[in-house]
Amino acid sequence: MLKVWSAGHHSHFLISAPSSNSGKTTLTLALLRALRNRGLQVQPFKCGPDYIDPIHHTSAAGRQSINLDTFMASESHVRDIYAKYNSEADVSVTEGVMGLFDGSDKMQGSSAEIAHLLDVPVILIINAKSMAYSAAPLLFGFKNFDKRINVAGVIFNFVSTESHYRFLKEACVDAGVEALGYFPHNKEVSIPSRHLGLHISGETDYEQIIENLAEALPETVDLNRLLELTHRSDQENAGYKVNANPKLANLKISIAKDEAFTFLYQENIEMLSRFGQIKWFSPLHDEHLPETDFLYLPGGYPELFAQKLSENRPMRASINAYCSNGGRALAECGGLMYLAKTLTVHNGEQFPMAEVLDCTTSMQNPKMTLGYRVADWNNVAIKGHEFHYSSLMDNGMQPQAVRVTNAKGIETETKIHRKHNTFASYMHLYWADNESFIKNLLAI
């Protein structure tokens, strides 16, 4: 009789691939929802600094997805947060970043590094379009390149027919990697790639697509064997205890969160909550900033909602007054764009913004800026990530005396600006294990 795994069984695995565009995110979403539909408590994680995939994960699993990043955070921090969330779940599913061994510098920060650090088995997703027995040397190489990594199984994507899959299974036998099934190419159950890792489209019914994926997946992927193969003992997290971190201050902390401002690292919020009470507000829908001691404007998609943000004059005036009167604030990427004088969208239309900073931003002639960043700020090193297409026209802003470098230590053009007590940058900062940085920022 086929065993059906249910609540109480504990598994964990990391979804990776030889390269990007193999279908990792689509298969991850399908797995998250399919396992959740079985009544399992499913905890999603995301390797790397990505802010968009975790939003999809959270929708699919019904639990907040957590970033695991060994460049932006210490190894001990990554171990701690994985143990914390993993201990509360029946199944933990981590989506990798790029190819399995691709990091900021060789393997640094790669999915493989995280799999080794956390002792998580890897399930490879192979784009099998136009491939048959050539899968054997590919799989053999990934399984044997670094013996510290446990490549436990493979799921093939874009498989045309059952007979095609039989060729791939033969390749698996010779490579010594277990085949767990395949997923056919089906436009009706796929998310357009331009909406994964770029932006979340209001025109796409993600919920229906994810549900369709989850219904289709068990027809060709052996979920029971996947859970059996990646079983973890109850002893693995037995020593972990959730520590009640003491409150360090009692500030009123306001954080923007709506359709325009979505790029948040959950553990950053956990750290901020130690310094006071979190109040969420919407620059799109609310008229006034709550009573605030510290304002955080994270990144997101202000360019997609520029007109509505601009038309909300009471909120723009409220934030301008707060910042102009010396209120402490941090604005990242999309938050910086909102605090500028104007935002020009793709078609050239220009919209007034909060007019706090002496600059303008534009989405015309977009140019991608991408990469890890390290800032030496007031003798405190803070790490983060930069990813944007907009450009900034500086009208006389004075940058902080901060040296910002990339992952290889090469100085970048990234700036951290200050006006009164408002700090703004294109960097998305990760301070979840950097208490000193937050204390400096809050002037505590």
CSV table of C-alpha atoms in Angstrom, one decimal:
chain,number,residue,atom,x,y,z
A,1,MET,CA,0.0,0.0,0.0
A,2,LEU,CA,1.3,3.5,-0.9
A,3,LYS,CA,2.2,5.4,2.2
A,4,VAL,CA,0.6,8.9,2.4
A,5,TRP,CA,2.6,11.3,4.5
A,6,SER,CA,0.6,13.6,6.7
A,7,ALA,CA,1.1,16.1,9.6
A,8,GLY,CA,3.6,14.9,12.1
A,9,HIS,CA,6.1,13.7,9.4
A,10,HIS,CA,9.1,16.0,9.2
A,11,SER,CA,11.0,16.7,5.9
A,12,HIS,CA,13.1,19.5,4.5
A,13,PHE,CA,14.8,20.0,1.1
A,14,LEU,CA,16.3,22.7,-1.1
A,15,ILE,CA,15.1,23.2,-4.7
A,16,SER,CA,17.9,24.1,-7.0
A,17,ALA,CA,19.0,23.8,-10.6
A,18,PRO,CA,22.0,23.9,-12.9
A,19,SER,CA,21.1,27.4,-13.9
A,20,SER,CA,18.5,30.1,-13.8
A,21,ASN,CA,15.4,29.8,-16.0
A,22,SER,CA,15.0,26.1,-15.2
A,23,GLY,CA,11.6,26.5,-13.5
A,24,LYS,CA,12.7,26.5,-9.9
A,25,THR,CA,10.1,29.1,-8.7
A,26,THR,CA,7.2,27.5,-10.6
A,27,LEU,CA,8.0,24.1,-9.2
A,28,THR,CA,8.6,25.5,-5.7
A,29,LEU,CA,5.2,27.2,-5.7
A,30,ALA,CA,3.6,24.0,-6.9
A,31,LEU,CA,5.2,21.9,-4.2
A,32,LEU,CA,4.4,24.5,-1.4
A,33,ARG,CA,0.7,24.5,-2.3
A,34,ALA,CA,0.4,20.7,-3.0
A,35,LEU,CA,2.0,19.9,0.4
A,36,ARG,CA,-0.2,22.5,2.1
A,37,ASN,CA,-3.2,21.0,0.5
A,38,ARG,CA,-2.4,17.7,2.2
A,39,GLY,CA,-2.8,19.5,5.6
A,40,LEU,CA,0.9,19.9,6.2
A,41,GLN,CA,2.5,22.9,7.9
A,42,VAL,CA,4.8,24.0,5.1
A,43,GLN,CA,7.6,26.6,5.8
A,44,PRO,CA,9.1,28.3,2.8
A,45,PHE,CA,12.6,29.8,2.6
A,46,LYS,CA,14.5,31.6,-0.1
A,47,CYS,CA,18.2,31.6,-0.7
A,48,GLY,CA,19.7,34.9,-1.4
A,49,PRO,CA,18.4,38.5,-1.2
A,50,ASP,CA,15.4,38.2,-3.4
A,51,TYR,CA,12.3,40.2,-2.2
A,52,ILE,CA,9.8,39.0,-4.8
A,53,ASP,CA,9.9,35.2,-4.7
A,54,PRO,CA,9.1,35.2,-1.0
A,55,ILE,CA,5.9,37.1,-1.7
A,56,HIS,CA,4.8,34.3,-4.0
A,57,HIS,CA,6.0,31.6,-1.5
A,58,THR,CA,4.0,33.2,1.3
A,59,SER,CA,0.8,33.1,-0.8
A,60,ALA,CA,1.4,29.5,-1.8
A,61,ALA,CA,2.3,28.1,1.6
A,62,GLY,CA,0.2,30.3,3.9
A,63,ARG,CA,3.3,31.0,6.0
A,64,GLN,CA,5.8,33.9,5.7
A,65,SER,CA,8.8,33.0,3.6
A,66,ILE,CA,12.2,33.7,5.1
A,67,ASN,CA,15.4,34.8,3.4
A,68,LEU,CA,18.6,32.8,4.0
A,69,ASP,CA,21.6,34.7,2.9
A,70,THR,CA,25.2,33.9,3.9
A,71,PHE,CA,26.6,37.0,2.3
A,72,MET,CA,24.4,39.6,4.1
A,73,ALA,CA,24.2,37.7,7.4
A,74,SER,CA,26.5,35.6,9.5
A,75,GLU,CA,26.4,31.8,9.4
A,76,SER,CA,25.2,31.6,13.0
A,77,HIS,CA,22.3,33.9,12.2
A,78,VAL,CA,21.3,31.8,9.2
A,79,ARG,CA,21.4,28.6,11.3
A,80,ASP,CA,19.4,30.3,14.0
A,81,ILE,CA,16.6,31.5,11.8
A,82,TYR,CA,16.4,28.3,9.9
A,83,ALA,CA,16.2,26.3,13.1
A,84,LYS,CA,13.5,28.6,14.5
A,85,TYR,CA,11.1,28.3,11.5
A,86,ASN,CA,12.0,24.8,10.6
A,87,SER,CA,11.2,23.6,14.1
A,88,GLU,CA,7.6,24.8,13.7
A,89,ALA,CA,6.9,23.0,10.3
A,90,ASP,CA,6.1,19.6,9.0
A,91,VAL,CA,8.0,20.3,5.8
A,92,SER,CA,10.5,23.1,5.0
A,93,VAL,CA,11.0,24.0,1.4
A,94,THR,CA,13.9,26.3,0.4
A,95,GLU,CA,14.1,27.7,-3.1
A,96,GLY,CA,17.7,28.2,-4.3
A,97,VAL,CA,19.1,31.2,-6.2
A,98,MET,CA,20.5,30.9,-9.7
A,99,GLY,CA,22.4,27.7,-10.3
A,100,LEU,CA,23.3,25.4,-7.4
A,101,PHE,CA,26.9,26.5,-7.1
A,102,ASP,CA,26.5,30.1,-8.2
A,103,GLY,CA,27.5,32.7,-5.6
A,104,SER,CA,28.8,36.2,-5.3
A,105,ASP,CA,32.3,34.9,-5.5
A,106,LYS,CA,32.5,31.3,-6.7
A,107,MET,CA,30.3,29.5,-4.1
A,108,GLN,CA,30.1,32.3,-1.5
A,109,GLY,CA,26.4,32.8,-0.7
A,110,SER,CA,25.3,30.1,-3.1
A,111,SER,CA,22.5,27.6,-2.6
A,112,ALA,CA,25.2,24.9,-2.2
A,113,GLU,CA,26.8,26.8,0.6
A,114,ILE,CA,23.5,27.1,2.4
A,115,ALA,CA,22.6,23.4,1.8
A,116,HIS,CA,26.0,22.4,3.3
A,117,LEU,CA,25.6,24.9,6.2
A,118,LEU,CA,22.2,23.6,7.2
A,119,ASP,CA,22.6,20.0,6.1
A,120,VAL,CA,19.6,20.2,3.8
A,121,PRO,CA,19.2,17.6,0.9
A,122,VAL,CA,19.0,19.1,-2.6
A,123,ILE,CA,16.4,18.3,-5.2
A,124,LEU,CA,17.5,19.4,-8.6
A,125,ILE,CA,15.1,20.8,-11.2
A,126,ILE,CA,16.4,20.1,-14.7
A,127,ASN,CA,15.1,21.8,-17.8
A,128,ALA,CA,14.8,18.6,-19.9
A,129,LYS,CA,13.6,20.3,-23.1
A,130,SER,CA,15.6,18.9,-26.0
A,131,MET,CA,17.5,16.6,-23.6
A,132,ALA,CA,17.6,12.8,-23.0
A,133,TYR,CA,20.6,10.7,-22.0
A,134,SER,CA,22.8,13.9,-21.7
A,135,ALA,CA,21.1,14.3,-18.4
A,136,ALA,CA,23.4,11.5,-17.0
A,137,PRO,CA,26.7,13.4,-17.1
A,138,LEU,CA,25.0,16.6,-16.0
A,139,LEU,CA,23.5,14.9,-13.0
A,140,PHE,CA,26.7,13.0,-12.3
A,141,GLY,CA,28.7,16.2,-12.2
A,142,PHE,CA,26.3,18.0,-9.9
A,143,LYS,CA,26.2,15.0,-7.5
A,144,ASN,CA,29.9,14.5,-7.3
A,145,PHE,CA,31.4,18.0,-7.7
A,146,ASP,CA,31.2,18.6,-4.0
A,147,LYS,CA,30.7,15.6,-1.8
A,148,ARG,CA,29.5,17.8,1.1
A,149,ILE,CA,26.3,18.5,-0.9
A,150,ASN,CA,23.6,15.8,-0.7
A,151,VAL,CA,21.9,15.8,-4.1
A,152,ALA,CA,19.0,13.5,-3.1
A,153,GLY,CA,16.8,13.5,-6.2
A,154,VAL,CA,15.8,15.2,-9.4
A,155,ILE,CA,12.5,16.5,-11.0
A,156,PHE,CA,12.6,17.1,-14.7
A,157,ASN,CA,10.8,20.2,-16.1
A,158,PHE,CA,9.4,20.8,-19.6
A,159,VAL,CA,9.1,17.1,-20.4
A,160,SER,CA,7.2,16.4,-23.6
A,161,THR,CA,5.9,12.9,-23.1
A,162,GLU,CA,6.0,9.8,-20.8
A,163,SER,CA,8.4,8.1,-23.2
A,164,HIS,CA,10.6,11.2,-23.0
A,165,TYR,CA,10.7,10.7,-19.2
A,166,ARG,CA,11.7,7.1,-19.6
A,167,PHE,CA,14.9,8.1,-21.3
A,168,LEU,CA,15.6,10.6,-18.5
A,169,LYS,CA,15.0,7.9,-15.8
A,170,GLU,CA,17.6,5.7,-17.5
A,171,ALA,CA,20.0,8.6,-17.3
A,172,CYS,CA,19.3,9.0,-13.6
A,173,VAL,CA,20.1,5.3,-12.9
A,174,ASP,CA,23.5,5.6,-14.5
A,175,ALA,CA,24.2,9.0,-12.8
A,176,GLY,CA,23.2,7.6,-9.4
A,177,VAL,CA,20.5,10.2,-8.7
A,178,GLU,CA,16.9,9.2,-8.0
A,179,ALA,CA,14.2,10.4,-10.4
A,180,LEU,CA,11.2,11.8,-8.6
A,181,GLY,CA,9.0,12.7,-11.6
A,182,TYR,CA,8.6,15.3,-14.2
A,183,PHE,CA,6.5,18.3,-15.0
A,184,PRO,CA,5.2,18.9,-18.6
A,185,HIS,CA,5.3,22.2,-20.3
A,186,ASN,CA,1.8,23.7,-19.9
A,187,LYS,CA,1.0,27.3,-20.6
A,188,GLU,CA,-2.2,27.1,-18.5
A,189,VAL,CA,-0.3,26.3,-15.4
A,190,SER,CA,2.7,28.6,-15.7
A,191,ILE,CA,3.5,32.1,-14.5
A,192,PRO,CA,5.0,34.3,-17.2
A,193,SER,CA,8.8,34.5,-16.5
A,194,ARG,CA,8.7,38.3,-16.8
A,195,HIS,CA,6.6,38.4,-13.7
A,196,LEU,CA,9.0,36.2,-11.6
A,197,GLY,CA,11.9,38.2,-10.3
A,198,LEU,CA,10.7,41.4,-12.0
A,199,HIS,CA,7.4,42.5,-10.7
A,200,ILE,CA,4.1,41.2,-9.5
A,201,SER,CA,1.4,41.9,-12.1
A,202,GLY,CA,-2.1,42.9,-11.2
A,203,GLU,CA,-3.2,41.2,-14.5
A,204,THR,CA,-2.1,37.7,-13.4
A,205,ASP,CA,-4.3,35.5,-11.3
A,206,TYR,CA,-1.4,34.0,-9.2
A,207,GLU,CA,-3.8,32.3,-6.8
A,208,GLN,CA,-5.5,30.3,-9.5
A,209,ILE,CA,-2.3,29.5,-11.3
A,210,ILE,CA,-0.7,28.2,-8.1
A,211,GLU,CA,-3.7,26.1,-7.3
A,212,ASN,CA,-3.6,24.7,-10.9
A,213,LEU,CA,0.0,23.9,-10.4
A,214,ALA,CA,-0.6,22.1,-7.2
A,215,GLU,CA,-3.4,20.0,-8.7
A,216,ALA,CA,-1.3,19.0,-11.7
A,217,LEU,CA,2.0,18.2,-9.8
A,218,PRO,CA,1.0,14.9,-8.0
A,219,GLU,CA,0.0,13.4,-11.4
A,220,THR,CA,3.6,13.2,-12.5
A,221,VAL,CA,5.8,13.8,-9.3
A,222,ASP,CA,6.0,11.3,-6.5
A,223,LEU,CA,5.4,13.5,-3.5
A,224,ASN,CA,5.4,10.6,-1.0
A,225,ARG,CA,8.9,9.5,-2.2
A,226,LEU,CA,10.1,13.1,-2.1
A,227,LEU,CA,9.0,13.4,1.6
A,228,GLU,CA,10.5,10.0,2.4
A,229,LEU,CA,13.8,10.7,0.8
A,230,THR,CA,14.2,14.1,2.6
A,231,HIS,CA,12.9,13.0,6.0
A,232,ARG,CA,14.6,14.6,9.0
A,233,SER,CA,14.7,13.2,12.5
A,234,ASP,CA,12.8,14.9,15.3
A,235,GLN,CA,16.2,15.3,17.1
A,236,GLU,CA,17.6,17.8,14.5
A,237,ASN,CA,15.9,20.8,16.1
A,238,ALA,CA,15.4,19.3,19.5
A,239,GLY,CA,17.9,21.7,21.1
A,240,TYR,CA,16.5,24.8,19.6
A,241,LYS,CA,14.5,27.1,21.8
A,242,VAL,CA,12.9,30.4,20.8
A,243,ASN,CA,14.5,33.0,23.0
A,244,ALA,CA,12.4,36.0,24.1
A,245,ASN,CA,14.6,38.9,23.1
A,246,PRO,CA,14.3,41.8,25.5
A,247,LYS,CA,12.7,45.1,24.4
A,248,LEU,CA,15.5,47.7,23.8
A,249,ALA,CA,13.3,50.7,23.4
A,250,ASN,CA,9.6,51.8,23.2
A,251,LEU,CA,9.5,53.7,20.0
A,252,LYS,CA,6.6,54.1,17.6
A,253,ILE,CA,7.8,52.6,14.4
A,254,SER,CA,5.8,53.2,11.2
A,255,ILE,CA,6.5,51.0,8.2
A,256,ALA,CA,5.0,51.5,4.7
A,257,LYS,CA,3.3,48.4,3.3
A,258,ASP,CA,0.9,48.2,0.4
A,259,GLU,CA,0.9,47.4,-3.3
A,260,ALA,CA,3.6,50.0,-3.9
A,261,PHE,CA,5.9,49.1,-1.0
A,262,THR,CA,6.4,45.4,-0.6
A,263,PHE,CA,10.2,44.6,-0.4
A,264,LEU,CA,10.7,43.6,3.2
A,265,TYR,CA,13.0,41.1,5.0
A,266,GLN,CA,10.9,39.5,7.7
A,267,GLU,CA,13.8,39.2,10.1
A,268,ASN,CA,14.5,43.0,9.7
A,269,ILE,CA,11.0,43.6,11.0
A,270,GLU,CA,11.6,41.2,13.9
A,271,MET,CA,14.7,43.2,14.9
A,272,LEU,CA,12.9,46.5,14.6
A,273,SER,CA,10.1,45.2,16.8
A,274,ARG,CA,12.6,45.0,19.7
A,275,PHE,CA,12.9,48.8,19.6
A,276,GLY,CA,9.2,49.5,19.8
A,277,GLN,CA,5.7,49.0,18.4
A,278,ILE,CA,5.3,48.4,14.7
A,279,LYS,CA,2.6,50.3,13.0
A,280,TRP,CA,1.8,49.5,9.3
A,281,PHE,CA,0.5,52.2,7.1
A,282,SER,CA,-0.2,52.7,3.4
A,283,PRO,CA,1.1,55.7,1.4
A,284,LEU,CA,-1.5,54.7,-1.3
A,285,HIS,CA,-4.6,54.4,0.8
A,286,ASP,CA,-4.1,56.3,4.1
A,287,GLU,CA,-4.2,60.1,4.4
A,288,HIS,CA,-1.8,60.7,7.3
A,289,LEU,CA,1.3,59.2,8.8
A,290,PRO,CA,0.7,57.6,12.2
A,291,GLU,CA,2.3,59.1,15.3
A,292,THR,CA,5.9,58.2,14.6
A,293,ASP,CA,9.4,58.1,16.1
A,294,PHE,CA,10.9,56.3,13.2
A,295,LEU,CA,9.7,55.9,9.6
A,296,TYR,CA,10.7,53.1,7.3
A,297,LEU,CA,9.9,53.3,3.6
A,298,PRO,CA,11.0,50.0,2.0
A,299,GLY,CA,11.4,49.3,-1.7
A,300,GLY,CA,8.6,48.2,-4.1
A,301,TYR,CA,6.9,49.4,-7.2
A,302,PRO,CA,6.2,53.2,-6.8
A,303,GLU,CA,6.5,53.5,-10.5
A,304,LEU,CA,3.5,51.3,-11.1
A,305,PHE,CA,1.4,53.4,-8.7
A,306,ALA,CA,2.9,56.8,-9.3
A,307,GLN,CA,-0.3,58.6,-10.2
A,308,LYS,CA,-2.2,57.3,-7.2
A,309,LEU,CA,0.7,58.0,-4.8
A,310,SER,CA,0.9,61.6,-6.3
A,311,GLU,CA,-2.8,62.1,-6.0
A,312,ASN,CA,-2.7,61.3,-2.3
A,313,ARG,CA,-1.6,64.8,-1.4
A,314,PRO,CA,-2.5,64.6,2.4
A,315,MET,CA,-0.1,61.6,2.8
A,316,ARG,CA,2.7,63.3,0.8
A,317,ALA,CA,2.3,66.4,2.9
A,318,SER,CA,2.2,64.4,6.2
A,319,ILE,CA,5.5,62.6,5.3
A,320,ASN,CA,7.1,65.8,4.1
A,321,ALA,CA,6.3,67.5,7.3
A,322,TYR,CA,7.6,64.6,9.4
A,323,CYS,CA,10.9,64.5,7.6
A,324,SER,CA,11.3,68.3,7.3
A,325,ASN,CA,10.8,68.7,11.0
A,326,GLY,CA,13.7,66.3,11.7
A,327,GLY,CA,11.9,63.0,12.2
A,328,ARG,CA,14.1,60.0,11.8
A,329,ALA,CA,13.5,58.0,8.6
A,330,LEU,CA,15.1,55.4,6.4
A,331,ALA,CA,14.0,55.1,2.7
A,332,GLU,CA,15.3,52.2,0.5
A,333,CYS,CA,15.1,52.2,-3.3
A,334,GLY,CA,11.3,52.6,-4.0
A,335,GLY,CA,11.1,54.6,-0.7
A,336,LEU,CA,13.8,56.9,-2.0
A,337,MET,CA,11.9,57.4,-5.2
A,338,TYR,CA,8.8,58.3,-3.2
A,339,LEU,CA,10.7,60.9,-1.2
A,340,ALA,CA,12.1,62.6,-4.4
A,341,LYS,CA,10.6,65.7,-5.9
A,342,THR,CA,9.2,63.9,-8.9
A,343,LEU,CA,9.0,60.4,-10.4
A,344,THR,CA,9.0,60.0,-14.2
A,345,VAL,CA,7.4,56.8,-15.5
A,346,HIS,CA,8.2,54.8,-18.6
A,347,ASN,CA,6.0,56.8,-20.9
A,348,GLY,CA,7.6,60.1,-19.8
A,349,GLU,CA,4.7,61.3,-17.6
A,350,GLN,CA,6.0,63.0,-14.5
A,351,PHE,CA,4.3,62.9,-11.1
A,352,PRO,CA,5.1,65.0,-8.0
A,353,MET,CA,6.2,62.8,-5.0
A,354,ALA,CA,6.8,63.7,-1.3
A,355,GLU,CA,9.5,66.3,-2.2
A,356,VAL,CA,11.6,65.5,0.8
A,357,LEU,CA,14.9,64.9,-1.1
A,358,ASP,CA,16.5,67.3,-3.6
A,359,CYS,CA,16.4,64.8,-6.5
A,360,THR,CA,14.2,63.4,-9.2
A,361,THR,CA,14.0,59.8,-10.4
A,362,SER,CA,13.0,58.3,-13.7
A,363,MET,CA,12.0,54.9,-15.2
A,364,GLN,CA,12.8,56.2,-18.8
A,365,ASN,CA,15.8,54.5,-20.5
A,366,PRO,CA,15.9,51.8,-17.7
A,367,LYS,CA,19.2,50.3,-16.9
A,368,MET,CA,19.6,47.5,-14.4
A,369,THR,CA,21.8,47.9,-11.4
A,370,LEU,CA,22.2,44.7,-9.5
A,371,GLY,CA,24.5,43.2,-6.8
A,372,TYR,CA,25.4,42.9,-3.2
A,373,ARG,CA,26.6,45.9,-1.3
A,374,VAL,CA,28.7,46.5,1.8
A,375,ALA,CA,28.7,50.0,3.4
A,376,ASP,CA,31.1,51.2,6.1
A,377,TRP,CA,28.7,53.6,7.9
A,378,ASN,CA,29.8,55.3,11.1
A,379,ASN,CA,32.3,52.6,11.7
A,380,VAL,CA,29.6,49.9,11.4
A,381,ALA,CA,29.6,47.6,8.4
A,382,ILE,CA,26.1,47.0,7.0
A,383,LYS,CA,25.4,44.7,4.1
A,384,GLY,CA,22.6,44.7,1.6
A,385,HIS,CA,21.5,44.4,-2.0
A,386,GLU,CA,20.8,46.8,-4.8
A,387,PHE,CA,18.4,46.0,-7.6
A,388,HIS,CA,16.7,48.7,-9.6
A,389,TYR,CA,16.1,50.0,-13.1
A,390,SER,CA,15.4,53.7,-12.3
A,391,SER,CA,17.9,56.5,-12.5
A,392,LEU,CA,18.4,59.4,-10.1
A,393,MET,CA,19.0,63.0,-11.0
A,394,ASP,CA,20.9,64.6,-8.2
A,395,ASN,CA,19.9,68.3,-7.6
A,396,GLY,CA,22.6,69.0,-5.0
A,397,MET,CA,22.0,66.3,-2.4
A,398,GLN,CA,24.9,65.7,0.0
A,399,PRO,CA,25.9,62.0,0.3
A,400,GLN,CA,27.1,60.6,3.6
A,401,ALA,CA,30.8,59.9,3.9
A,402,VAL,CA,30.2,56.2,3.4
A,403,ARG,CA,32.2,53.9,1.2
A,404,VAL,CA,30.1,51.3,-0.5
A,405,THR,CA,31.6,48.3,-2.2
A,406,ASN,CA,30.3,45.2,-4.1
A,407,ALA,CA,30.8,41.6,-3.1
A,408,LYS,CA,34.4,41.6,-4.4
A,409,GLY,CA,35.3,44.7,-2.4
A,410,ILE,CA,35.3,47.0,-5.4
A,411,GLU,CA,33.9,50.5,-4.7
A,412,THR,CA,30.5,51.2,-6.4
A,413,GLU,CA,28.7,54.4,-7.3
A,414,THR,CA,26.0,53.6,-4.7
A,415,LYS,CA,25.4,56.5,-2.3
A,416,ILE,CA,23.7,57.0,1.0
A,417,HIS,CA,22.0,60.4,1.3
A,418,ARG,CA,21.0,62.4,4.3
A,419,LYS,CA,18.7,65.4,4.7
A,420,HIS,CA,17.9,66.4,8.3
A,421,ASN,CA,17.4,62.9,9.9
A,422,THR,CA,16.2,61.2,6.7
A,423,PHE,CA,18.5,58.6,5.3
A,424,ALA,CA,17.9,57.3,1.7
A,425,SER,CA,19.7,54.9,-0.6
A,426,TYR,CA,19.1,52.4,-3.4
A,427,MET,CA,20.4,49.7,-1.1
A,428,HIS,CA,18.1,47.2,0.5
A,429,LEU,CA,19.8,46.7,3.9
A,430,TYR,CA,19.8,43.6,6.0
A,431,TRP,CA,20.2,44.4,9.7
A,432,ALA,CA,18.5,41.4,11.3
A,433,ASP,CA,21.8,40.4,13.0
A,434,ASN,CA,23.3,43.9,13.2
A,435,GLU,CA,21.9,45.5,16.4
A,436,SER,CA,24.6,48.1,16.4
A,437,PHE,CA,23.5,49.5,13.0
A,438,ILE,CA,19.9,49.9,14.2
A,439,LYS,CA,21.0,51.6,17.4
A,440,ASN,CA,23.0,54.1,15.4
A,441,LEU,CA,20.2,54.7,13.0
A,442,LEU,CA,17.7,55.3,15.8
A,443,ALA,CA,20.2,57.3,17.7
A,444,ILE,CA,19.8,55.1,20.8
